[in-house]
Amino acid sequence: MRTSTERSRARGKRGSYAKTEATRTAILDAALEVFAQSGFRSGSLRDVAAKVGMSEAGMLYHFPSKSALLAAVLERRDEHAQDFVPLGTHDPADTLRGLVDLADYNASVPGVVELYCILSAEATTPDHPAHTYFVTRYEDTRRRVSEAFERLRSEGRLRVEIDPTEAAVATLSMMDGLQVQWLLDRDAVDMAESLRGFFRSIVEIDFPAT
Amino acid sequence: MRTSTERSRARGKRGSYAKTEATRTAILDAALEVFAQSGFRSGSLRDVAAKVGMSEAGMLYHFPSKSALLAAVLERRDEHAQDFVPLGTHDPADTLRGLVDLADYNASVPGVVELYCILSAEATTPDHPAHTYFVTRYEDTRRRVSEAFERLRSEGRLRVEIDPTEAAVATLSMMDGLQVQWLLDRDAVDMAESLRGFFRSIVEIDFPAT
DNA sequence: GTCTATATGGCGATAGAC
DNA sequence: GTCTATCGCCATATAGAC
């Protein structure tokens, strides 16, 4: 826990005092909620400020613009999500199991899922502040998942007629599409279970008991 | 979400004057473009009016509110999309082939795809004007696609361990997710080809030469 | 570090003339 | 059927007091 004024510099980005750091966190929490509910374009700084209990101007001291706020929200979320998915050095099957774990966890934070669905769709237009973020994020993820499938294939665990890159595209599509369907009707869809089923249909892999 | 457009759109007979109908069509075309680029919440009537070359007030004569305009856009698009996908009475494999054809066609109208991705994500929040539209639309589509898979299974063409309902959920997820990925990087994804590949991995089915 | 006050502008929708 | 004019609201962002 950072309590001293000297040691509270977290990532060298900003904020030198513990109180600032706490305020920033509160703002990010509120922003996540608001953007998740209304999207980035329609979600207003007014709503975020109201939720965090301060003025809009006071908030803009910490994040100088709406886009800067969005970037910080995305960054923080990514750090968290990556804890779920082991990459590269492990058994490649762990990567797929990690994605299932992530889907399972996501079902407990609908607000975050909403934010991502709305934002990734909004950001498909090139002039959106998060456009390049999402483009590179998908490139990276596709490449990493594709590598996992490649290693599975080299171990003879991927069905022979399936291309690893295609499998990666399909995996990301499945995850994204499941989220929209789940948000629209949470009883009709079990994201983790459907993703497991998809993996089982293309790769030989064991999953922990459901 | 009441459309209130019944006046000029009664069942068989349309608007009384050709000019009204032409104007309505021009407005719908412009609205599709604007909503596709900015989403519904951020896309403005002002932009639509400018694109169609008339005043906002003049436009609101034809569609009394922004929500009414959205509803009309969705309705018109649905009519068009359903021409691609034969349902019920045909060979169930035709339904899947129709979905691939639809994906192929969609690649030629990125604006429409954008509209759908952004809108379906926005509309996951219950207070969105198009929320119930999307909920019932997904229910219907899931049911119809599920029926096609059931018939395929009864003919022994669906892989035995796959549940038809699960296959329907997965199919819609795949289609939706492919759209987002394709919009973000059109070179990295071939929607129709990926969908074909997905179908081939779960069902025995022939597709016309690519 | 947070506030009040305000500048500046876009938004959906309505009223009423032609 | 379309217009001009306007209302009332909300947005992002800045200036300067405390």
Short mmCIF file of C-alpha atoms (C1' of nucleotides) in Angstrom, two decimals:
data_model
loop_
_atom_site.label_atom_id
_atom_site.label_comp_id
_atom_site.label_asym_id
_atom_site.label_seq_id
_atom_site.Cartn_x
_atom_site.Cartn_y
_atom_site.Cartn_z
CA MET A 1 0.00 0.00 0.00
CA ARG A 2 1.31 3.37 -0.94
CA THR A 3 0.90 5.77 1.95
CA SER A 4 3.98 7.93 1.91
CA THR A 5 3.89 10.98 -0.26
CA GLU A 6 7.25 10.20 -1.74
CA ARG A 7 6.60 6.63 -2.78
CA SER A 8 3.20 6.97 -4.31
CA ARG A 9 4.47 7.41 -7.83
CA ALA A 10 2.93 4.37 -9.44
CA ARG A 11 3.87 4.32 -13.09
CA GLY A 12 5.61 7.60 -13.49
CA LYS A 13 2.62 8.90 -15.35
CA ARG A 14 1.11 11.46 -13.08
CA GLY A 15 -0.12 12.05 -9.52
CA SER A 16 2.43 12.21 -6.77
CA TYR A 17 0.22 11.98 -3.72
CA ALA A 18 -1.79 9.18 -2.28
CA LYS A 19 -4.94 11.23 -2.34
CA THR A 20 -4.50 11.96 -6.02
CA GLU A 21 -4.03 8.29 -6.73
CA ALA A 22 -7.21 7.43 -4.82
CA THR A 23 -9.11 10.10 -6.67
CA ARG A 24 -7.84 8.88 -9.99
CA THR A 25 -8.97 5.37 -9.15
CA ALA A 26 -12.40 6.60 -8.14
CA ILE A 27 -12.70 8.50 -11.39
CA LEU A 28 -11.67 5.47 -13.42
CA ASP A 29 -14.24 3.32 -11.64
CA ALA A 30 -16.98 5.83 -12.33
CA ALA A 31 -15.86 6.31 -15.92
CA LEU A 32 -15.94 2.57 -16.50
CA GLU A 33 -19.52 2.45 -15.30
CA VAL A 34 -20.68 5.40 -17.35
CA PHE A 35 -18.91 4.41 -20.55
CA ALA A 36 -20.14 0.88 -20.09
CA GLN A 37 -23.72 2.03 -19.90
CA SER A 38 -23.78 4.67 -22.63
CA GLY A 39 -20.71 4.09 -24.72
CA PHE A 40 -17.90 6.55 -25.06
CA ARG A 41 -19.50 8.98 -27.46
CA SER A 42 -22.71 9.37 -25.49
CA GLY A 43 -21.40 8.83 -21.99
CA SER A 44 -20.82 12.26 -20.53
CA LEU A 45 -18.14 13.67 -18.28
CA ARG A 46 -21.05 15.16 -16.38
CA ASP A 47 -22.31 11.72 -15.46
CA VAL A 48 -18.84 10.55 -14.48
CA ALA A 49 -18.30 13.58 -12.28
CA ALA A 50 -21.67 13.17 -10.63
CA LYS A 51 -20.95 9.52 -9.92
CA VAL A 52 -17.58 10.23 -8.38
CA GLY A 53 -18.97 13.19 -6.45
CA MET A 54 -16.91 16.03 -7.81
CA SER A 55 -17.19 18.74 -10.43
CA GLU A 56 -16.39 18.26 -14.07
CA ALA A 57 -13.63 20.81 -13.86
CA GLY A 58 -12.09 19.12 -10.86
CA MET A 59 -12.07 15.87 -12.74
CA LEU A 60 -10.44 17.34 -15.81
CA TYR A 61 -7.50 18.25 -13.64
CA HIS A 62 -6.71 14.55 -13.34
CA PHE A 63 -7.54 13.57 -16.91
CA PRO A 64 -7.13 16.55 -19.22
CA SER A 65 -9.63 15.34 -21.80
CA LYS A 66 -12.33 12.80 -22.35
CA SER A 67 -10.09 10.78 -24.63
CA ALA A 68 -7.33 10.69 -22.04
CA LEU A 69 -9.83 9.31 -19.57
CA LEU A 70 -10.90 6.63 -21.99
CA ALA A 71 -7.32 5.61 -22.67
CA ALA A 72 -6.68 5.21 -18.95
CA VAL A 73 -9.78 3.07 -18.51
CA LEU A 74 -8.74 0.76 -21.34
CA GLU A 75 -5.19 0.50 -20.11
CA ARG A 76 -6.23 -0.48 -16.63
CA ARG A 77 -8.68 -3.05 -17.88
CA ASP A 78 -6.12 -4.66 -20.16
CA GLU A 79 -3.64 -5.14 -17.35
CA HIS A 80 -6.31 -6.98 -15.44
CA ALA A 81 -7.51 -9.16 -18.29
CA GLN A 82 -4.02 -10.33 -19.18
CA ASP A 83 -3.64 -11.99 -15.81
CA PHE A 84 -6.11 -14.59 -16.97
CA VAL A 85 -4.40 -15.70 -20.14
CA PRO A 86 -0.97 -17.31 -19.93
CA LEU A 87 0.94 -16.81 -23.14
CA GLY A 88 3.98 -18.13 -24.95
CA THR A 89 6.03 -20.10 -22.47
CA HIS A 90 3.33 -22.42 -21.17
CA ASP A 91 1.45 -25.38 -22.49
CA PRO A 92 -0.48 -23.84 -25.41
CA ALA A 93 -3.67 -25.45 -24.11
CA ASP A 94 -3.34 -23.18 -21.08
CA THR A 95 -3.89 -20.21 -23.33
CA LEU A 96 -7.23 -21.58 -24.47
CA ARG A 97 -8.18 -22.53 -20.92
CA GLY A 98 -7.25 -19.01 -19.89
CA LEU A 99 -9.62 -17.59 -22.48
CA VAL A 100 -12.40 -19.72 -21.06
CA ASP A 101 -11.54 -18.51 -17.57
CA LEU A 102 -11.66 -14.96 -18.85
CA ALA A 103 -15.09 -15.54 -20.40
CA ASP A 104 -16.24 -16.96 -17.08
CA TYR A 105 -14.91 -13.99 -15.18
CA ASN A 106 -16.44 -11.56 -17.67
CA ALA A 107 -19.86 -12.95 -16.85
CA SER A 108 -19.41 -11.44 -13.39
CA VAL A 109 -18.67 -7.94 -14.66
CA PRO A 110 -21.35 -7.09 -17.22
CA GLY A 111 -20.43 -3.42 -17.11
CA VAL A 112 -16.96 -4.14 -18.40
CA VAL A 113 -18.31 -6.40 -21.10
CA GLU A 114 -20.72 -3.69 -22.19
CA LEU A 115 -17.93 -1.18 -22.35
CA TYR A 116 -15.88 -3.42 -24.57
CA CYS A 117 -18.67 -4.38 -26.92
CA ILE A 118 -19.87 -0.83 -27.43
CA LEU A 119 -16.40 0.60 -27.64
CA SER A 120 -14.94 -1.94 -30.04
CA ALA A 121 -17.91 -1.35 -32.32
CA GLU A 122 -17.71 2.43 -32.05
CA ALA A 123 -13.98 2.31 -32.62
CA THR A 124 -14.27 0.58 -35.98
CA THR A 125 -14.62 4.03 -37.53
CA PRO A 126 -11.10 5.36 -38.16
CA ASP A 127 -11.66 8.74 -36.52
CA HIS A 128 -12.56 7.29 -33.13
CA PRO A 129 -10.08 8.09 -30.34
CA ALA A 130 -9.65 4.41 -29.58
CA HIS A 131 -9.40 3.19 -33.17
CA THR A 132 -5.71 2.42 -33.32
CA TYR A 133 -5.84 0.96 -29.84
CA PHE A 134 -8.33 -1.64 -30.96
CA VAL A 135 -6.67 -2.33 -34.30
CA THR A 136 -3.33 -3.13 -32.71
CA ARG A 137 -4.98 -4.94 -29.83
CA TYR A 138 -6.73 -7.32 -32.22
CA GLU A 139 -3.58 -7.82 -34.25
CA ASP A 140 -1.64 -8.74 -31.13
CA THR A 141 -4.28 -11.02 -29.74
CA ARG A 142 -4.79 -12.75 -33.05
CA ARG A 143 -1.10 -13.38 -33.34
CA ARG A 144 -0.78 -14.75 -29.82
CA VAL A 145 -3.78 -17.03 -30.07
CA SER A 146 -2.63 -18.11 -33.49
CA GLU A 147 0.73 -19.14 -32.02
CA ALA A 148 -1.01 -21.25 -29.42
CA PHE A 149 -2.96 -23.04 -32.14
CA GLU A 150 0.19 -23.55 -34.15
CA ARG A 151 1.88 -25.23 -31.24
CA LEU A 152 -1.19 -27.36 -30.66
CA ARG A 153 -1.10 -28.40 -34.28
CA SER A 154 2.54 -29.32 -34.09
CA GLU A 155 1.59 -31.57 -31.21
CA GLY A 156 -1.14 -33.11 -33.33
CA ARG A 157 -3.90 -31.75 -31.15
CA LEU A 158 -5.51 -29.40 -33.67
CA ARG A 159 -7.78 -30.97 -36.23
CA VAL A 160 -5.70 -31.34 -39.34
CA GLU A 161 -7.83 -29.44 -41.80
CA ILE A 162 -7.90 -26.31 -39.64
CA ASP A 163 -5.55 -23.40 -40.22
CA PRO A 164 -4.14 -21.89 -36.98
CA THR A 165 -4.69 -18.33 -38.14
CA GLU A 166 -8.26 -19.12 -39.11
CA ALA A 167 -8.74 -20.72 -35.71
CA ALA A 168 -7.52 -17.55 -34.03
CA VAL A 169 -9.87 -15.35 -36.05
CA ALA A 170 -12.72 -17.70 -35.22
CA THR A 171 -11.84 -17.72 -31.53
CA LEU A 172 -11.88 -13.95 -31.22
CA SER A 173 -15.08 -13.77 -33.23
CA MET A 174 -16.70 -16.30 -31.00
CA MET A 175 -15.72 -14.45 -27.84
CA ASP A 176 -16.92 -11.10 -29.14
CA GLY A 177 -20.13 -12.41 -30.58
CA LEU A 178 -20.98 -14.34 -27.44
CA GLN A 179 -20.67 -11.16 -25.45
CA VAL A 180 -23.25 -9.28 -27.49
CA GLN A 181 -25.68 -12.18 -27.38
CA TRP A 182 -25.13 -12.64 -23.68
CA LEU A 183 -25.73 -8.96 -22.95
CA LEU A 184 -28.97 -9.07 -24.89
CA ASP A 185 -30.22 -12.19 -23.11
CA ARG A 186 -28.17 -13.52 -20.24
CA ASP A 187 -30.29 -16.61 -19.83
CA ALA A 188 -29.92 -17.71 -23.42
CA VAL A 189 -26.14 -17.79 -23.44
CA ASP A 190 -23.37 -19.24 -21.29
CA MET A 191 -20.25 -17.60 -22.65
CA ALA A 192 -17.66 -19.85 -21.03
CA GLU A 193 -19.54 -23.03 -21.82
CA SER A 194 -20.07 -22.09 -25.44
CA LEU A 195 -16.44 -21.18 -25.83
CA ARG A 196 -15.40 -24.51 -24.32
CA GLY A 197 -17.70 -26.25 -26.78
CA PHE A 198 -16.13 -24.39 -29.65
CA PHE A 199 -12.62 -25.35 -28.56
CA ARG A 200 -13.62 -28.96 -28.12
CA SER A 201 -14.91 -29.03 -31.68
CA ILE A 202 -11.56 -28.06 -33.18
CA VAL A 203 -8.86 -29.15 -30.76
CA GLU A 204 -8.14 -32.04 -28.45
CA ILE A 205 -8.03 -30.51 -25.03
CA ASP A 206 -9.16 -31.17 -21.50
CA PHE A 207 -10.96 -28.63 -19.40
CA PRO A 208 -11.29 -28.57 -15.63
CA ALA A 209 -14.60 -29.90 -14.41
CA THR A 210 -17.33 -27.38 -15.10
CA MET B 1 -40.59 1.88 -29.89
CA ARG B 2 -43.64 2.87 -31.91
CA THR B 3 -42.79 3.79 -35.43
CA SER B 4 -45.79 6.03 -36.10
CA THR B 5 -45.08 5.70 -39.76
CA GLU B 6 -48.20 3.70 -40.49
CA ARG B 7 -49.78 6.63 -42.22
CA SER B 8 -47.66 6.36 -45.30
CA ARG B 9 -46.65 2.75 -45.00
CA ALA B 10 -49.91 0.86 -44.70
CA ARG B 11 -49.52 -2.73 -45.76
CA GLY B 12 -50.00 -3.08 -49.48
CA LYS B 13 -50.41 0.50 -50.42
CA ARG B 14 -47.73 2.94 -49.70
CA GLY B 15 -47.59 6.70 -49.55
CA SER B 16 -50.19 8.65 -51.43
CA TYR B 17 -47.68 10.67 -53.36
CA ALA B 18 -44.66 9.46 -55.21
CA LYS B 19 -42.65 12.41 -54.04
CA THR B 20 -43.19 11.58 -50.38
CA GLU B 21 -42.03 8.05 -50.94
CA ALA B 22 -38.93 9.22 -52.75
CA THR B 23 -38.16 11.67 -49.98
CA ARG B 24 -38.60 9.00 -47.35
CA THR B 25 -36.22 6.75 -49.22
CA ALA B 26 -33.64 9.50 -49.53
CA ILE B 27 -33.91 10.17 -45.81
CA LEU B 28 -33.49 6.49 -44.97
CA ASP B 29 -30.42 6.25 -47.19
CA ALA B 30 -28.85 9.25 -45.51
CA ALA B 31 -29.79 8.04 -42.04
CA LEU B 32 -28.19 4.68 -42.73
CA GLU B 33 -24.96 6.39 -43.65
CA VAL B 34 -24.92 8.70 -40.68
CA PHE B 35 -25.91 6.10 -38.10
CA ALA B 36 -23.42 3.70 -39.61
CA GLN B 37 -20.62 6.16 -39.16
CA SER B 38 -21.40 7.57 -35.73
CA GLY B 39 -23.83 5.19 -34.14
CA PHE B 40 -27.35 6.09 -33.22
CA ARG B 41 -26.67 8.04 -30.06
CA SER B 42 -24.01 10.25 -31.57
CA GLY B 43 -25.28 10.41 -35.12
CA SER B 44 -27.34 13.57 -35.38
CA LEU B 45 -30.51 14.44 -37.23
CA ARG B 46 -28.65 17.52 -38.28
CA ASP B 47 -26.13 15.43 -40.20
CA VAL B 48 -28.85 13.35 -41.78
CA ALA B 49 -30.73 16.45 -42.86
CA ALA B 50 -27.62 18.00 -44.34
CA LYS B 51 -26.86 14.84 -46.26
CA VAL B 52 -30.35 14.59 -47.71
CA GLY B 53 -30.40 18.30 -48.44
CA MET B 54 -33.31 19.47 -46.36
CA SER B 55 -33.97 21.03 -42.98
CA GLU B 56 -34.31 19.06 -39.79
CA ALA B 57 -37.87 20.21 -39.37
CA GLY B 58 -38.75 19.13 -42.87
CA MET B 59 -37.31 15.73 -42.16
CA LEU B 60 -39.16 15.35 -38.91
CA TYR B 61 -42.36 15.70 -40.84
CA HIS B 62 -41.66 12.29 -42.36
CA PHE B 63 -40.20 10.64 -39.27
CA PRO B 64 -41.58 12.30 -36.15
CA SER B 65 -38.62 11.42 -33.95
CA LYS B 66 -35.10 10.16 -34.08
CA SER B 67 -36.21 6.77 -32.74
CA ALA B 68 -38.88 6.48 -35.41
CA LEU B 69 -36.23 7.09 -38.02
CA LEU B 70 -34.01 4.41 -36.55
CA ALA B 71 -36.84 1.90 -36.49
CA ALA B 72 -37.56 2.54 -40.16
CA VAL B 73 -33.91 2.06 -41.08
CA LEU B 74 -33.76 -1.27 -39.26
CA GLU B 75 -37.02 -2.47 -40.73
CA ARG B 76 -35.95 -1.75 -44.26
CA ARG B 77 -32.61 -3.45 -43.79
CA ASP B 78 -34.20 -6.57 -42.35
CA GLU B 79 -36.51 -6.96 -45.32
CA HIS B 80 -33.49 -6.89 -47.55
CA ALA B 81 -31.35 -9.27 -45.50
CA GLN B 82 -34.07 -11.91 -45.29
CA ASP B 83 -34.01 -12.36 -49.04
CA PHE B 84 -30.66 -14.04 -48.62
CA VAL B 85 -31.59 -16.69 -46.12
CA PRO B 86 -34.17 -19.31 -47.10
CA LEU B 87 -35.89 -20.71 -44.04
CA GLY B 88 -38.07 -23.62 -42.99
CA THR B 89 -39.38 -25.23 -46.11
CA HIS B 90 -36.10 -25.77 -47.91
CA ASP B 91 -33.14 -28.03 -47.52
CA PRO B 92 -31.75 -26.95 -44.13
CA ALA B 93 -28.29 -26.67 -45.65
CA ASP B 94 -29.65 -23.85 -47.80
CA THR B 95 -30.13 -21.82 -44.65
CA LEU B 96 -26.45 -22.09 -43.82
CA ARG B 97 -25.45 -21.39 -47.40
CA GLY B 98 -27.73 -18.36 -47.27
CA LEU B 99 -25.90 -17.09 -44.21
CA VAL B 100 -22.61 -17.39 -46.05
CA ASP B 101 -24.11 -15.52 -48.99
CA LEU B 102 -25.28 -12.84 -46.59
CA ALA B 103 -21.79 -12.54 -45.11
CA ASP B 104 -20.41 -12.25 -48.61
CA TYR B 105 -22.90 -9.55 -49.52
CA ASN B 106 -22.24 -7.70 -46.27
CA ALA B 107 -18.61 -7.32 -47.28
CA SER B 108 -19.85 -5.07 -50.07
CA VAL B 109 -21.80 -2.73 -47.77
CA PRO B 110 -19.46 -1.82 -44.90
CA GLY B 111 -21.72 1.04 -43.87
CA VAL B 112 -24.55 -1.34 -43.12
CA VAL B 113 -22.25 -3.65 -41.22
CA GLU B 114 -21.00 -0.76 -39.14
CA LEU B 115 -24.52 0.30 -38.35
CA TYR B 116 -25.38 -3.16 -37.15
CA CYS B 117 -22.29 -3.67 -35.05
CA ILE B 118 -22.51 -0.33 -33.33
CA LEU B 119 -26.24 -0.48 -32.91
CA SER B 120 -26.45 -4.02 -31.57
CA ALA B 121 -23.79 -3.11 -29.02
CA GLU B 122 -25.44 0.17 -28.05
CA ALA B 123 -28.78 -1.55 -27.81
CA THR B 124 -27.66 -4.05 -25.18
CA THR B 125 -28.55 -1.43 -22.56
CA PRO B 126 -32.26 -1.84 -21.76
CA ASP B 127 -33.15 1.83 -22.17
CA HIS B 128 -31.98 2.03 -25.76
CA PRO B 129 -34.76 2.69 -28.32
CA ALA B 130 -33.79 -0.41 -30.27
CA HIS B 131 -33.30 -2.76 -27.29
CA THR B 132 -36.41 -4.88 -27.68
CA TYR B 133 -35.95 -4.93 -31.42
CA PHE B 134 -32.58 -6.59 -31.04
CA VAL B 135 -33.63 -8.93 -28.24
CA THR B 136 -36.52 -10.37 -30.24
CA ARG B 137 -34.49 -10.37 -33.43
CA TYR B 138 -31.82 -12.53 -31.85
CA GLU B 139 -34.40 -14.83 -30.31
CA ASP B 140 -36.05 -15.33 -33.68
CA THR B 141 -32.83 -15.84 -35.57
CA ARG B 142 -31.48 -18.23 -32.96
CA ARG B 143 -34.67 -20.28 -33.18
CA ARG B 144 -34.63 -20.41 -36.95
CA VAL B 145 -30.98 -21.33 -37.27
CA SER B 146 -31.41 -23.84 -34.48
CA GLU B 147 -34.21 -25.51 -36.43
CA ALA B 148 -31.98 -25.81 -39.46
CA PHE B 149 -29.31 -27.53 -37.35
CA GLU B 150 -31.90 -29.83 -35.84
CA ARG B 151 -33.02 -30.97 -39.25
CA LEU B 152 -29.41 -31.45 -40.28
CA ARG B 153 -28.85 -33.57 -37.22
CA SER B 154 -31.89 -35.70 -37.96
CA GLU B 155 -30.35 -36.33 -41.37
CA GLY B 156 -27.10 -37.31 -39.68
CA ARG B 157 -25.21 -34.35 -41.11
CA LEU B 158 -24.46 -32.57 -37.84
CA ARG B 159 -21.57 -33.88 -35.79
CA VAL B 160 -23.17 -36.02 -33.12
CA GLU B 161 -21.76 -34.37 -30.04
CA ILE B 162 -23.02 -30.92 -31.03
CA ASP B 163 -26.26 -29.51 -29.69
CA PRO B 164 -28.33 -27.67 -32.32
CA THR B 165 -29.11 -24.77 -30.03
CA GLU B 166 -25.44 -24.41 -29.14
CA ALA B 167 -24.62 -24.50 -32.83
CA ALA B 168 -27.07 -21.66 -33.45
CA VAL B 169 -25.60 -19.54 -30.67
CA ALA B 170 -22.14 -20.19 -32.03
CA THR B 171 -23.18 -19.33 -35.57
CA LEU B 172 -24.61 -15.96 -34.62
CA SER B 173 -21.60 -15.23 -32.44
CA MET B 174 -19.28 -16.07 -35.27
CA MET B 175 -21.10 -13.82 -37.70
CA ASP B 176 -21.20 -10.89 -35.29
CA GLY B 177 -17.63 -11.26 -34.16
CA LEU B 178 -16.32 -11.58 -37.69
CA GLN B 179 -17.95 -8.29 -38.54
CA VAL B 180 -16.15 -6.37 -35.82
CA GLN B 181 -12.81 -7.89 -36.72
CA TRP B 182 -13.40 -7.28 -40.40
CA LEU B 183 -14.32 -3.65 -39.83
CA LEU B 184 -11.15 -3.13 -37.83
CA ASP B 185 -8.94 -4.77 -40.45
CA ARG B 186 -10.53 -5.74 -43.72
CA ASP B 187 -7.41 -7.47 -44.99
CA ALA B 188 -7.08 -9.75 -42.00
CA VAL B 189 -10.54 -11.27 -42.25
CA ASP B 190 -12.69 -12.86 -44.93
CA MET B 191 -16.09 -13.09 -43.33
CA ALA B 192 -17.72 -15.48 -45.76
CA GLU B 193 -14.72 -17.78 -45.95
CA SER B 194 -14.36 -17.95 -42.19
CA LEU B 195 -18.03 -18.68 -41.77
CA ARG B 196 -17.79 -21.45 -44.35
CA GLY B 197 -14.87 -22.90 -42.47
CA PHE B 198 -16.82 -22.84 -39.25
CA PHE B 199 -19.76 -24.64 -40.81
CA ARG B 200 -17.49 -27.23 -42.36
CA SER B 201 -16.05 -27.99 -38.96
CA ILE B 202 -19.40 -28.93 -37.45
CA VAL B 203 -21.63 -30.10 -40.29
CA GLU B 204 -21.36 -32.10 -43.47
CA ILE B 205 -22.26 -29.71 -46.18
CA ASP B 206 -21.24 -28.68 -49.66
CA PHE B 207 -20.66 -25.10 -50.66
CA PRO B 208 -20.65 -23.67 -54.15
CA ALA B 209 -17.15 -23.17 -55.54
CA THR B 210 -15.51 -20.23 -53.82
"C1'" DG C 1 -6.54 19.80 -5.66
"C1'" DT C 2 -11.00 21.24 -6.17
"C1'" DC C 3 -14.30 24.57 -6.77
"C1'" DT C 4 -17.67 28.19 -9.26
"C1'" DA C 5 -18.63 30.43 -13.22
"C1'" DT C 6 -18.75 30.73 -17.83
"C1'" DA C 7 -17.63 30.36 -22.85
"C1'" DT C 8 -19.04 28.10 -26.85
"C1'" DG C 9 -21.50 25.13 -29.45
"C1'" DG C 10 -24.39 20.89 -30.82
"C1'" DC C 11 -28.50 18.48 -29.81
"C1'" DG C 12 -33.77 17.00 -30.52
"C1'" DA C 13 -37.96 18.89 -30.99
"C1'" DT C 14 -41.79 22.39 -31.64
"C1'" DA C 15 -44.51 26.49 -33.56
"C1'" DG C 16 -46.19 28.60 -37.14
"C1'" DA C 17 -45.55 30.88 -41.84
"C1'" DC C 18 -45.82 29.77 -46.73
"C1'" DG D 1 -44.34 19.33 -47.54
"C1'" DT D 2 -40.95 22.26 -46.39
"C1'" DC D 3 -39.21 26.17 -44.37
"C1'" DT D 4 -37.29 29.71 -40.58
"C1'" DA D 5 -36.89 30.62 -36.04
"C1'" DT D 6 -36.38 29.36 -31.65
"C1'" DC D 7 -36.64 26.83 -27.24
"C1'" DG D 8 -34.38 24.36 -23.58
"C1'" DC D 9 -31.04 21.18 -22.63
"C1'" DC D 10 -26.56 19.11 -22.37
"C1'" DA D 11 -21.93 18.73 -23.95
"C1'" DT D 12 -16.52 19.71 -23.50
"C1'" DA D 13 -13.40 22.71 -22.00
"C1'" DT D 14 -11.22 26.97 -19.84
"C1'" DA D 15 -10.29 30.85 -16.28
"C1'" DG D 16 -9.51 32.06 -12.08
"C1'" DA D 17 -10.87 32.02 -6.98
"C1'" DC D 18 -9.98 29.47 -2.72
#
